[in-house]
Coordinates of C-alpha atoms in Angstrom, one line a residue:
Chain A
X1 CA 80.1 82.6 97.5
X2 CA 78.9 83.3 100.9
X3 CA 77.9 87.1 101.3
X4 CA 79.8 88.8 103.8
X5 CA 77.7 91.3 106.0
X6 CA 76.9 92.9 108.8
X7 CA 73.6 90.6 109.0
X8 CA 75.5 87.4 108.6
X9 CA 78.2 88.1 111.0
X10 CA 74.9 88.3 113.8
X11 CA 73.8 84.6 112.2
X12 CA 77.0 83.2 112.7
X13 CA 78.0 84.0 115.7
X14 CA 74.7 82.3 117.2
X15 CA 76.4 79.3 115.5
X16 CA 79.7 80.2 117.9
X17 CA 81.4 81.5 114.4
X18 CA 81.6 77.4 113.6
X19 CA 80.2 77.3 110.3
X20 CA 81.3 79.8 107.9
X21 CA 82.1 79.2 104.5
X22 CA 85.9 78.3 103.3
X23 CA 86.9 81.5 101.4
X24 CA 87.9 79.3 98.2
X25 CA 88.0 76.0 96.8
X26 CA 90.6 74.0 96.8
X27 CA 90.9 71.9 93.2
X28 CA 92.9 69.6 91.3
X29 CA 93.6 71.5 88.0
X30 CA 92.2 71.1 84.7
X31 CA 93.9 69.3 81.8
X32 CA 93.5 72.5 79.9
X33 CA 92.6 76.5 80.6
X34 CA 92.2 79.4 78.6
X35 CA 94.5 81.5 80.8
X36 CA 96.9 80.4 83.0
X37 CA 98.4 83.0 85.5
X38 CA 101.7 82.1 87.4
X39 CA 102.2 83.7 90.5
X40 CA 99.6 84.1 93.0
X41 CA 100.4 87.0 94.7
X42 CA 97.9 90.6 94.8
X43 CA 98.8 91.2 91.3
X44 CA 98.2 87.7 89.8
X45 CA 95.5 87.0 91.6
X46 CA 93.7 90.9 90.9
X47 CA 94.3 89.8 87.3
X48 CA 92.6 86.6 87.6
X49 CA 89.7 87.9 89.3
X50 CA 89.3 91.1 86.9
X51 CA 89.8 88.5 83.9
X52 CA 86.7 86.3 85.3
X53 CA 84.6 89.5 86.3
X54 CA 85.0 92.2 83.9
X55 CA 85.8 90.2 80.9
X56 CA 84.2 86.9 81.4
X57 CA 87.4 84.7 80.6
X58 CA 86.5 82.1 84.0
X59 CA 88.5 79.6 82.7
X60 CA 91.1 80.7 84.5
X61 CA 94.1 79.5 86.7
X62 CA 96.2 80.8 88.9
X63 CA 99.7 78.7 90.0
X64 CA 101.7 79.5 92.9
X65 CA 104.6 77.7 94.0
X66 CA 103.8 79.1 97.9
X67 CA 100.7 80.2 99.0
X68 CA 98.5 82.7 98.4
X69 CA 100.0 86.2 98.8
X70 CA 102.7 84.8 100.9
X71 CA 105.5 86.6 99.3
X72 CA 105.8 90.2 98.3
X73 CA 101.7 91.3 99.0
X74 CA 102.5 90.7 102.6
X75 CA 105.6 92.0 102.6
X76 CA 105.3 95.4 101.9
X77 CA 104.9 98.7 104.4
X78 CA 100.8 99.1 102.6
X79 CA 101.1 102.2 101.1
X80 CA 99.1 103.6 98.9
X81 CA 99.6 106.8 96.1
X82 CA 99.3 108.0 92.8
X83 CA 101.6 111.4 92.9
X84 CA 103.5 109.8 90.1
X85 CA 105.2 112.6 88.0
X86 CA 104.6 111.2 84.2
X87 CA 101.9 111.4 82.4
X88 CA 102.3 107.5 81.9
X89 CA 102.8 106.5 85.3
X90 CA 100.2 109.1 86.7
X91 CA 97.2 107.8 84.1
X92 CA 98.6 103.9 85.4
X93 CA 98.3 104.3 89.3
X94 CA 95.3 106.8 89.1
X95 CA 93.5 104.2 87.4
X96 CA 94.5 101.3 90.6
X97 CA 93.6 104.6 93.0
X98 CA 90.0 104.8 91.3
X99 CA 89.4 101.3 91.9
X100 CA 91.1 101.3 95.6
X101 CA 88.1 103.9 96.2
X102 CA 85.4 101.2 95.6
X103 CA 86.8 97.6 96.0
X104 CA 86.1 96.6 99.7
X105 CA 82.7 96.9 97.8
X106 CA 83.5 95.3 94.7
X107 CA 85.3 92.4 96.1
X108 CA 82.6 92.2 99.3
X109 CA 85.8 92.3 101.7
X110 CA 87.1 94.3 103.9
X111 CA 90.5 95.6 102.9
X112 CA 90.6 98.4 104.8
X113 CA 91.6 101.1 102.9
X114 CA 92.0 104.2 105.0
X115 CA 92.7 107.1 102.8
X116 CA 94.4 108.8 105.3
X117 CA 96.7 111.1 103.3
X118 CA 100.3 110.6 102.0
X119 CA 103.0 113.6 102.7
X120 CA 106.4 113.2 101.0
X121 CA 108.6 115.6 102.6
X122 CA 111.4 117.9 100.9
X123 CA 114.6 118.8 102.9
X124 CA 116.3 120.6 100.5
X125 CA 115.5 123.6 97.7
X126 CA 115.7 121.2 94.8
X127 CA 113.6 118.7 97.0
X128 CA 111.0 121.8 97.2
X129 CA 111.3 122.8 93.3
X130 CA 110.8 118.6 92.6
X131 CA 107.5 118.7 94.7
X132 CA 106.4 121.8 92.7
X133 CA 106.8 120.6 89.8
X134 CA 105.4 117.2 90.9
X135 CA 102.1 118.4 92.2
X136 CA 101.4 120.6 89.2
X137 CA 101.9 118.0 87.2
X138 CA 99.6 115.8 89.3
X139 CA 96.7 118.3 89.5
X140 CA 97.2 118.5 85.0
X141 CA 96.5 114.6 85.4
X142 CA 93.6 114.8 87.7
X143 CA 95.6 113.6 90.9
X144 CA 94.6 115.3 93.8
X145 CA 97.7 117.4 95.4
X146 CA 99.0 120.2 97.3
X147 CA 102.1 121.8 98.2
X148 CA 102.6 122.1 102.4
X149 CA 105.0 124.5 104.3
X150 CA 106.2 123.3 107.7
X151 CA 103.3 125.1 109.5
X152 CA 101.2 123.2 107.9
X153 CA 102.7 119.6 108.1
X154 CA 103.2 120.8 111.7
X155 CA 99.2 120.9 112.0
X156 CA 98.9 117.1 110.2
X157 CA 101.6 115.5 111.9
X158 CA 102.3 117.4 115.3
X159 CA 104.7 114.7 116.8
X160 CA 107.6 115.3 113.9
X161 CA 110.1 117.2 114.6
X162 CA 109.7 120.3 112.1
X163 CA 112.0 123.1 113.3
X164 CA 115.0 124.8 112.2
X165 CA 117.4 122.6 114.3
X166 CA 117.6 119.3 112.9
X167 CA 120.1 118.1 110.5
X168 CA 117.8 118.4 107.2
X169 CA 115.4 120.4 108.3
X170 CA 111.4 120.3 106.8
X171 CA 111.6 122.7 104.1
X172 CA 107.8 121.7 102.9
X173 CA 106.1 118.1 101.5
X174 CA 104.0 117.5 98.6
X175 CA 100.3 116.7 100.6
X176 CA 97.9 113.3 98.4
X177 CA 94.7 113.7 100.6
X178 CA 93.6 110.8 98.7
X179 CA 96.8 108.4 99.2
X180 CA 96.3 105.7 102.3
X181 CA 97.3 102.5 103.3
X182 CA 95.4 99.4 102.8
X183 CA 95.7 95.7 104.6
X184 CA 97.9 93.7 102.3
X185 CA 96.9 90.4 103.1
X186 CA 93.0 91.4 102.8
X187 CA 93.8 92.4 99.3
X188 CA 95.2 88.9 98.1
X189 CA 92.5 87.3 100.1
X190 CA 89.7 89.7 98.8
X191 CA 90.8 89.1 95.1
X192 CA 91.2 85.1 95.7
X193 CA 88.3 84.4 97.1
X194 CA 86.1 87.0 94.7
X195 CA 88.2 84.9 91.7
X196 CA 87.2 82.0 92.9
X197 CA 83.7 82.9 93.3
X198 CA 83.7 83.7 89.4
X199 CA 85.5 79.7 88.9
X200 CA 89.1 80.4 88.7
X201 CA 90.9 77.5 89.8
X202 CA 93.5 78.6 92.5
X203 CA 96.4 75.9 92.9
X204 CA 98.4 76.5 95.7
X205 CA 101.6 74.8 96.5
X206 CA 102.5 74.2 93.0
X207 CA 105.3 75.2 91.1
X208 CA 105.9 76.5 87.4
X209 CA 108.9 74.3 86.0
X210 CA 108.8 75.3 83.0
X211 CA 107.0 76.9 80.0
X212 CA 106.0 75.2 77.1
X213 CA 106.7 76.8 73.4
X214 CA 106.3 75.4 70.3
X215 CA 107.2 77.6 67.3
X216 CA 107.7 80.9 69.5
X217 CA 104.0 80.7 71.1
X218 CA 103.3 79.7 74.1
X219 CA 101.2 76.2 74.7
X220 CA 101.0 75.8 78.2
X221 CA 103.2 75.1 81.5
X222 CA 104.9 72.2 82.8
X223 CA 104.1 72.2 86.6
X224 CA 106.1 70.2 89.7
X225 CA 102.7 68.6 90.7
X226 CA 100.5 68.5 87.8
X227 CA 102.7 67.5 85.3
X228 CA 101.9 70.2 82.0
X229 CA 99.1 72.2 82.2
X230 CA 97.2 73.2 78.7
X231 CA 96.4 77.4 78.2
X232 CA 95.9 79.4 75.4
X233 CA 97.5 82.6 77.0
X234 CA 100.2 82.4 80.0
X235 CA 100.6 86.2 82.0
X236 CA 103.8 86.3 84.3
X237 CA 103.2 87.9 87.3
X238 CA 106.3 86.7 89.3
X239 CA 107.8 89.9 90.4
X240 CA 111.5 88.5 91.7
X241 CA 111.6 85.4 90.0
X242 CA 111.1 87.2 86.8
X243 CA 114.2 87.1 85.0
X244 CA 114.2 83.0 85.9
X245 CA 111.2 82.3 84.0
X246 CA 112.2 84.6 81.0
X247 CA 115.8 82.9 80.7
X248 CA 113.5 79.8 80.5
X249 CA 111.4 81.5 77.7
X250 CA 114.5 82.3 76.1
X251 CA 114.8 86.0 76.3
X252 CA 115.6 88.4 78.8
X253 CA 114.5 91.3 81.0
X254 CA 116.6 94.6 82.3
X255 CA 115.3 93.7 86.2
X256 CA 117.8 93.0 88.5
X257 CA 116.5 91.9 91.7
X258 CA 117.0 92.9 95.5
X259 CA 115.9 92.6 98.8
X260 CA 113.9 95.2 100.3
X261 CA 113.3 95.0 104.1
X262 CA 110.6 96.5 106.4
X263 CA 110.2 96.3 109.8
X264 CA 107.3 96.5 112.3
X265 CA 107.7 98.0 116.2
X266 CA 106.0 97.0 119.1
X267 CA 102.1 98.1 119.5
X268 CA 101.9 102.0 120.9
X269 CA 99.5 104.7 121.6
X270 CA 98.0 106.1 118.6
X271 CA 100.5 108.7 117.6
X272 CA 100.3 108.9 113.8
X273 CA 96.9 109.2 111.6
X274 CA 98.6 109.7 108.6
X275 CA 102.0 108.6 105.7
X276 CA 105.4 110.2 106.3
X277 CA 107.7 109.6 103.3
X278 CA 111.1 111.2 103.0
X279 CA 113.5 110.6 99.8
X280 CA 116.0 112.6 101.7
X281 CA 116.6 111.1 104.6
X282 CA 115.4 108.6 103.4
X283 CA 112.2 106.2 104.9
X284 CA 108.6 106.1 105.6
X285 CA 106.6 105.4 108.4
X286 CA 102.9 104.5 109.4
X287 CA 100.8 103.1 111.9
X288 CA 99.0 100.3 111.4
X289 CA 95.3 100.2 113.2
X290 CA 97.2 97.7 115.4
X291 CA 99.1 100.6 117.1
X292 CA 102.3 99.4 115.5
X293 CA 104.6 101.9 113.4
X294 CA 105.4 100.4 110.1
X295 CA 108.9 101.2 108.7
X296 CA 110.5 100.6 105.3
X297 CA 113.4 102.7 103.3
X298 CA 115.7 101.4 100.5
X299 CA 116.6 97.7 98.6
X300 CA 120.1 96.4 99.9
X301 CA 122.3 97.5 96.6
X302 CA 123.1 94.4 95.9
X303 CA 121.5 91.9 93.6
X304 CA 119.9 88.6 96.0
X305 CA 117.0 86.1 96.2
X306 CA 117.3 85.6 99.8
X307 CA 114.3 86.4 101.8
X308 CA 116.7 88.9 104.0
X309 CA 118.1 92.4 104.1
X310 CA 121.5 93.4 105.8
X311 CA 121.9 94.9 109.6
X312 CA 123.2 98.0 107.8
X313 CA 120.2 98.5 105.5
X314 CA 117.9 98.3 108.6
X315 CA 120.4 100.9 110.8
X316 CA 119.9 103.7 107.6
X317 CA 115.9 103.2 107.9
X318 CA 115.6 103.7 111.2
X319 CA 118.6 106.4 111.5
X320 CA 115.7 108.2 109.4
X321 CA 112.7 107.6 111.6
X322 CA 114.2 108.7 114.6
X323 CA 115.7 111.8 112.9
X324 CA 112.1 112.4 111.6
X325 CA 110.5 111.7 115.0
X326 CA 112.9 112.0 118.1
X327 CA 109.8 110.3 120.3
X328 CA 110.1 107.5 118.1
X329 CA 113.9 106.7 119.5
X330 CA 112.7 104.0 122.1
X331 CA 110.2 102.6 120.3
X332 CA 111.1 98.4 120.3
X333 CA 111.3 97.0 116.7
X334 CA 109.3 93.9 116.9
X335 CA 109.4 91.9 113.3
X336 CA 111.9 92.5 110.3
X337 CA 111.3 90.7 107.0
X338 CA 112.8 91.1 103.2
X339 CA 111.2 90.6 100.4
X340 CA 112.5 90.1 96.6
X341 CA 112.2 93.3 94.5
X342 CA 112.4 93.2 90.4
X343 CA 113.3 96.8 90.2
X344 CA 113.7 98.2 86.4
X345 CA 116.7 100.5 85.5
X346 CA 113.6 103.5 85.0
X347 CA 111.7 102.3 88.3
X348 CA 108.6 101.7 86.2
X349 CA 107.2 98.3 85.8
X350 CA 107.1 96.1 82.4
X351 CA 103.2 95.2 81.3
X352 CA 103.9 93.7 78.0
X353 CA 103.6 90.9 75.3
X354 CA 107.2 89.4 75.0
X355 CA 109.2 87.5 71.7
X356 CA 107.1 84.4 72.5
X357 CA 103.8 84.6 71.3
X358 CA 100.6 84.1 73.7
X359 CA 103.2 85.1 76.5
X360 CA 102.8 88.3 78.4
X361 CA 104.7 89.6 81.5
X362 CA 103.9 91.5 84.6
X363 CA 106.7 92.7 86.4
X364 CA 109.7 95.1 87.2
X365 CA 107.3 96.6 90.1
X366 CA 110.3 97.1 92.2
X367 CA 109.9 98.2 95.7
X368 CA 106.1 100.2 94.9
X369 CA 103.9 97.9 93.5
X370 CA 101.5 97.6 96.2
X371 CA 99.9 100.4 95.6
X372 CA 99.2 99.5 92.2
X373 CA 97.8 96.1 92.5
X374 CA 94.2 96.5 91.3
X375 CA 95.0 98.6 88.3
X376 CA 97.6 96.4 87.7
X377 CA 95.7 93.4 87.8
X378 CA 92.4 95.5 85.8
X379 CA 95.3 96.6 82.6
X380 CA 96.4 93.3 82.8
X381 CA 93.0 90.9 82.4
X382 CA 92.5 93.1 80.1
X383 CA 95.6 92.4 77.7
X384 CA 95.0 89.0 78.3
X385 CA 91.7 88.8 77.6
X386 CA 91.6 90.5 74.2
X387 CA 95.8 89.6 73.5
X388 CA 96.9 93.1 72.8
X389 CA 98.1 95.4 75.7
X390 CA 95.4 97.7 77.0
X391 CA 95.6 101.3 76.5
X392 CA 97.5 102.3 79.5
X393 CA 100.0 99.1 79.6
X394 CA 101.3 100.3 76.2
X395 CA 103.6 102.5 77.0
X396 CA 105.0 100.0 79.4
X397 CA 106.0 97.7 76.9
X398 CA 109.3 95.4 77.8
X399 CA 110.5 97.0 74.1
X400 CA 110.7 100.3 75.5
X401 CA 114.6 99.6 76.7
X402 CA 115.6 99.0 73.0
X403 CA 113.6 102.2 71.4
X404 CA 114.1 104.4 74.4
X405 CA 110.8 105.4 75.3
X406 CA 111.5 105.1 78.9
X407 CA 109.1 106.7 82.1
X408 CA 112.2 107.7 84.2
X409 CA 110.3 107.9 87.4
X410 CA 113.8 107.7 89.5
X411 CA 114.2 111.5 89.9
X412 CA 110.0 112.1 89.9
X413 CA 108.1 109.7 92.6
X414 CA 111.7 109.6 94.6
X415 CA 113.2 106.2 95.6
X416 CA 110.8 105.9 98.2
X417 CA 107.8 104.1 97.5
Chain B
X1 CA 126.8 92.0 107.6
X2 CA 128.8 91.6 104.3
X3 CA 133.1 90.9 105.1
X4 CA 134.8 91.8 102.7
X5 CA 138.1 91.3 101.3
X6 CA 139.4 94.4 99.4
X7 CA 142.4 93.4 97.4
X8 CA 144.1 96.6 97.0
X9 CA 144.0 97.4 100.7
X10 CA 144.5 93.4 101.3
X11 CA 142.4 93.6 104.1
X12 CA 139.0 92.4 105.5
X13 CA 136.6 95.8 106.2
X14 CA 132.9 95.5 106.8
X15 CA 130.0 96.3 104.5
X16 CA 129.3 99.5 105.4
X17 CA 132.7 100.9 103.9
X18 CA 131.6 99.4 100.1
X19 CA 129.7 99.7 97.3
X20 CA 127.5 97.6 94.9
X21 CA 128.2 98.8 91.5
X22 CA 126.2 95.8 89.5
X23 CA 127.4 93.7 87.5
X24 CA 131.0 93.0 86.3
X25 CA 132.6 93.0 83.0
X26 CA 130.0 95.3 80.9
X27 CA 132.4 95.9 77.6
X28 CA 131.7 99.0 76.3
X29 CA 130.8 98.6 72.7
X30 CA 133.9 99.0 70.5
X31 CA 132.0 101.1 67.4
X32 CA 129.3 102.7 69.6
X33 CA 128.4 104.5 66.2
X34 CA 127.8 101.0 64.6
X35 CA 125.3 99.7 67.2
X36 CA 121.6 99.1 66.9
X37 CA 118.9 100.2 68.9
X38 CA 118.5 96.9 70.7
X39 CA 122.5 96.5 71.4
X40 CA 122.7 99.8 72.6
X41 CA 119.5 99.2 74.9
X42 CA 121.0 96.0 75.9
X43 CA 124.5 97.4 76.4
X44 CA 122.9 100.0 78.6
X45 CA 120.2 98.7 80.4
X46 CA 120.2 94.6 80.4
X47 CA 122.1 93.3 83.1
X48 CA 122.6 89.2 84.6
X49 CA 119.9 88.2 87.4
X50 CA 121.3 85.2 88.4
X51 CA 119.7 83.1 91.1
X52 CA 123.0 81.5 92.3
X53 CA 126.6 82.4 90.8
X54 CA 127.1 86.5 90.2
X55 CA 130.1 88.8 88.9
X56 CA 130.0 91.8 90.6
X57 CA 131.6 95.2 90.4
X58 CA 132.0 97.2 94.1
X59 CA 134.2 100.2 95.3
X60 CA 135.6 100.0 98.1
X61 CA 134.3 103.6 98.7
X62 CA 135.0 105.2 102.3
X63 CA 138.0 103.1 102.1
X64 CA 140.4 103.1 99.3
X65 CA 138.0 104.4 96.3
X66 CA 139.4 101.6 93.9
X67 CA 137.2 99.2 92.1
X68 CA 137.5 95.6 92.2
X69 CA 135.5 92.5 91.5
X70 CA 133.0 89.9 93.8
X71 CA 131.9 86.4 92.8
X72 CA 129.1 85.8 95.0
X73 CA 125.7 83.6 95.9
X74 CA 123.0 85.5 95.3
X75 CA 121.0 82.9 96.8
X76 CA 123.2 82.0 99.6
X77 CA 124.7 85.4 99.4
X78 CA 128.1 83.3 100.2
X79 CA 131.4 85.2 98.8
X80 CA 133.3 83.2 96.7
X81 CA 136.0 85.2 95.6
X82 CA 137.6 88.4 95.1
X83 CA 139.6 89.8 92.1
X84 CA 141.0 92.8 90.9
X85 CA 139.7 94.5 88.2
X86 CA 141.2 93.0 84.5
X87 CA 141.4 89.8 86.1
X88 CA 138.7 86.9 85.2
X89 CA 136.5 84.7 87.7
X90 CA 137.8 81.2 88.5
X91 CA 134.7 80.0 89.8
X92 CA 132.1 80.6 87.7
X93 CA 128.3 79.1 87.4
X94 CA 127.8 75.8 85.8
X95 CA 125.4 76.0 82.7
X96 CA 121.5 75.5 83.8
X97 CA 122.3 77.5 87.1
X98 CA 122.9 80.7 86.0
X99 CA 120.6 83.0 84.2

């Protein structure tokens, strides 16, 4: 793999930028792997490149029916936090935030994390006693957080409208200094190419047809180019397309999927240096380094698989926005795109070994699992790699629907992710 | 936009008046008592993803609050029918298509 620097950019660009390296290979797939991974989207392919790196399983390979993080990883408003309220879910997404803090460095790409601070905003007194309660659990768990009055947030983000005489006015926000956004496609690209500097085969434009089980463990896939495809371990890390490819393993999954829109707006100004999230009213806004303002709110209630979100969902969102920030209002929306979201009836994800034997899943993400994709991907190589779950996937075993165990994180991290 | 048929008012309203309320025809257990842990879980929290044919529950909720029934596309997101509540599908997925 080609280093990327600072130096070599200068080299390069003598060479009028013509000669630079593809990022990854291209290959016709092996007969037979040690791990297969289907899906190759940020957390399938952080899985495949933690599984090569950290636990030296390179025979390795990653399917995906599109392309490379063309589905959910690039569809997604970037944002990243760990104010989780569990002890579970906290320990989980601390452990992606730890890596966030090093992996342009680790992965030798840029994926421009920009820890530029995270505020969730309460409207109401039991919005107020949830953030309490939510940052002191946070700051037991090692998560950085603080409590904000309007003054405050005023300070950080002069341009919303804090005062007394808006509808749901700012009562306070719960303050991550830590929490950011990152470039979603970088990260897919970042972990595919560092994958495939460690020999994971990458094959794109393939589909998973079917998985192949002989007496309840898992032998390998049958693909729609490849014909079948030998492993010794399959991980699932279809988010959407989930509850297909169980059905085909022969059990199911509590995930019902839904779209989940964003939109983007027309470059501006640089107004916002910072994450507004409101459960309340309901959306979250950023600016990209771009200059546009990058909106999301709520799934569509409905259960779809089409790649689109309905008029009224997108009305709600930016109903929110503009009641947030009034300068906002004639801001032009320039892109709107839905993606499919597995959300789980306690909106935390399923990490876990499954009936079939050799078979694990990755999924029930729902609408937050950006923020999560290296630690993710790092519990995940790790389950695969030694076949039991790692210490912090356990409690997010698939089982935990029949024996109760569950992380309600509804009512704790909000519905806004 | 969603149009949609409500059967008691026995008239088209848009979306924005209804409610998704998941899937349709969830029988509550008859000897709640005499469950086990996994068909309690699976009463309560397992639900149909289908990637084509779906029953659906909505309420017709800033309209007139009643509760009826949707077949729909998931994929397509085309609406195939609607029924009152007590009444069963006529179209209904072929086997293979359906979760």
């Amino acid at each position: 793999m080609q280093h990327y620097s600072g130096f070599g950019l200068f080299k390069h660009s003598l060479s009028h930028h013509e000669n630079w390296q593809r990022a990854w290979r291209n290959p016709t797939p092996k007969k037979k792997y040690d791990v297969i991974i289907v899906g190759g989207g940020g957390h399938g392919l952080a899985t495949a490149y933690y599984l090569a790196k950290q636990f030296g399983v390179t025979n390795v390979a990653v399917i995906e029916k599109g392309y490379l993080g063309g589905g959910n990883t690039a569809r997604n408003t970037t944002i990243v936090r760990s104010n989780y309220l569990w002890d579970e879910a906290a320990h989980l997404y601390e452990h992606a935030m730890k890596l966030w803090e090093g992996l342009s460095q680790d992965l030798n790409y840029n994926v421009m994390f920009s820890q530029r601070g995270v505020l969730n905003l309460g409207h109401t007194l039991q919005d107020m006693r949830d953030i309490e309660r939510r940052v002191n659990a946070n700051r037991l768990n090692g998560v950085d957080g603080e409590v904000l009055d309007p003054q405050q947030i005023k300070e950080i983000v002069p341009h919303m409208d804090c005062s007394e005489n808006t509808r749901y006015p700012i009562m306070g926000a719960s303050w991550q200094p830590r929490g950011g956004v990152a470039r979603h496609d970088a990260v897919a690209w970042g972990f595919a190419r560092g994958a495939d500097s460690h020999g994971v085969d990458l094959i794109q434009q393939t589909e998973v047809t079917d998985l192949i089980i002989e007496d309840g463990t898992v032998v390998g896939v049958k693909t729609n180019r490849y014909g079948d495809i030998k492993a010794d371990r399959v991980g699932c890390v279809v988010a959407g397309n989930s509850s297909v490819l169980a059905k085909k393993a022969g059990f199911e999954l509590p995930l019902e999927s839904h779209p989940l829109q964003a939109l983007v707006s027309e470059p501006i100004k640089p107004v916002l240096d910072t994450v507004v999230m409101s459960n309340h009213v309901h959306g979250y806004v950023s600016q990209s380094d771009k200059g546009d303002l990058v909106i999301g709110a709520g799934i569509d209630g409905y259960n779809g698989y089409g790649q689109r979100g309905s008029f009224p969902t997108i009305e709600h969102t930016v109903q929110a926005i503009v009641e947030l920030f009034p300068m906002f209002s004639r801001v032009r929306m320039n892109r709107q795109w839905g993606g499919i979201v597995d959300t789980c009836p306690d909106a935390c994800p399923i990490i876990s070994d499954t009936p079939v034997k050799n078979l694990f899943f990755n999924c029930g993400w729902g609408t937050g699992g950006f923020k999560a994709t290296p630690g993710s991907g790092n519990v995940f190589a790790a389950s695969l790699a030694k076949g039991e779950m790692h210490e912090l996937a356990k409690p997010f075993s698939m089982f935990r629907f029949h024996d109760g165990a569950l992380i309600d994180e509804h009512g704790a991290a909000g519905v806004a992710h | 936009m969603f149009h949609i048929y409500c059967p008691h008012c026995a008239e088209y309203r848009e979306e924005e008046e209804f409610h998704a309320s998941g899937q349709a025809h969830i029988a509550r257990p008859l000897d709640p008592e005499a469950c086990s842990d996994k068909e309690w879980g699976e009463y309560l929290y397992f639900r149909k993803n289908p990637r084509g044919i779906h029953h659906e529950l909505w309420v017709h909720a800033a309209g007139c609050r009643k509760f009826f029934n949707i077949t729909r596309d998931t994929q397509t997101y085309e609406i195939k029918e609607v029924y009152k509540i007590g009444e069963q599908p006529s179209v209904v997925a072929q086997s293979g298509n359906s979760k």
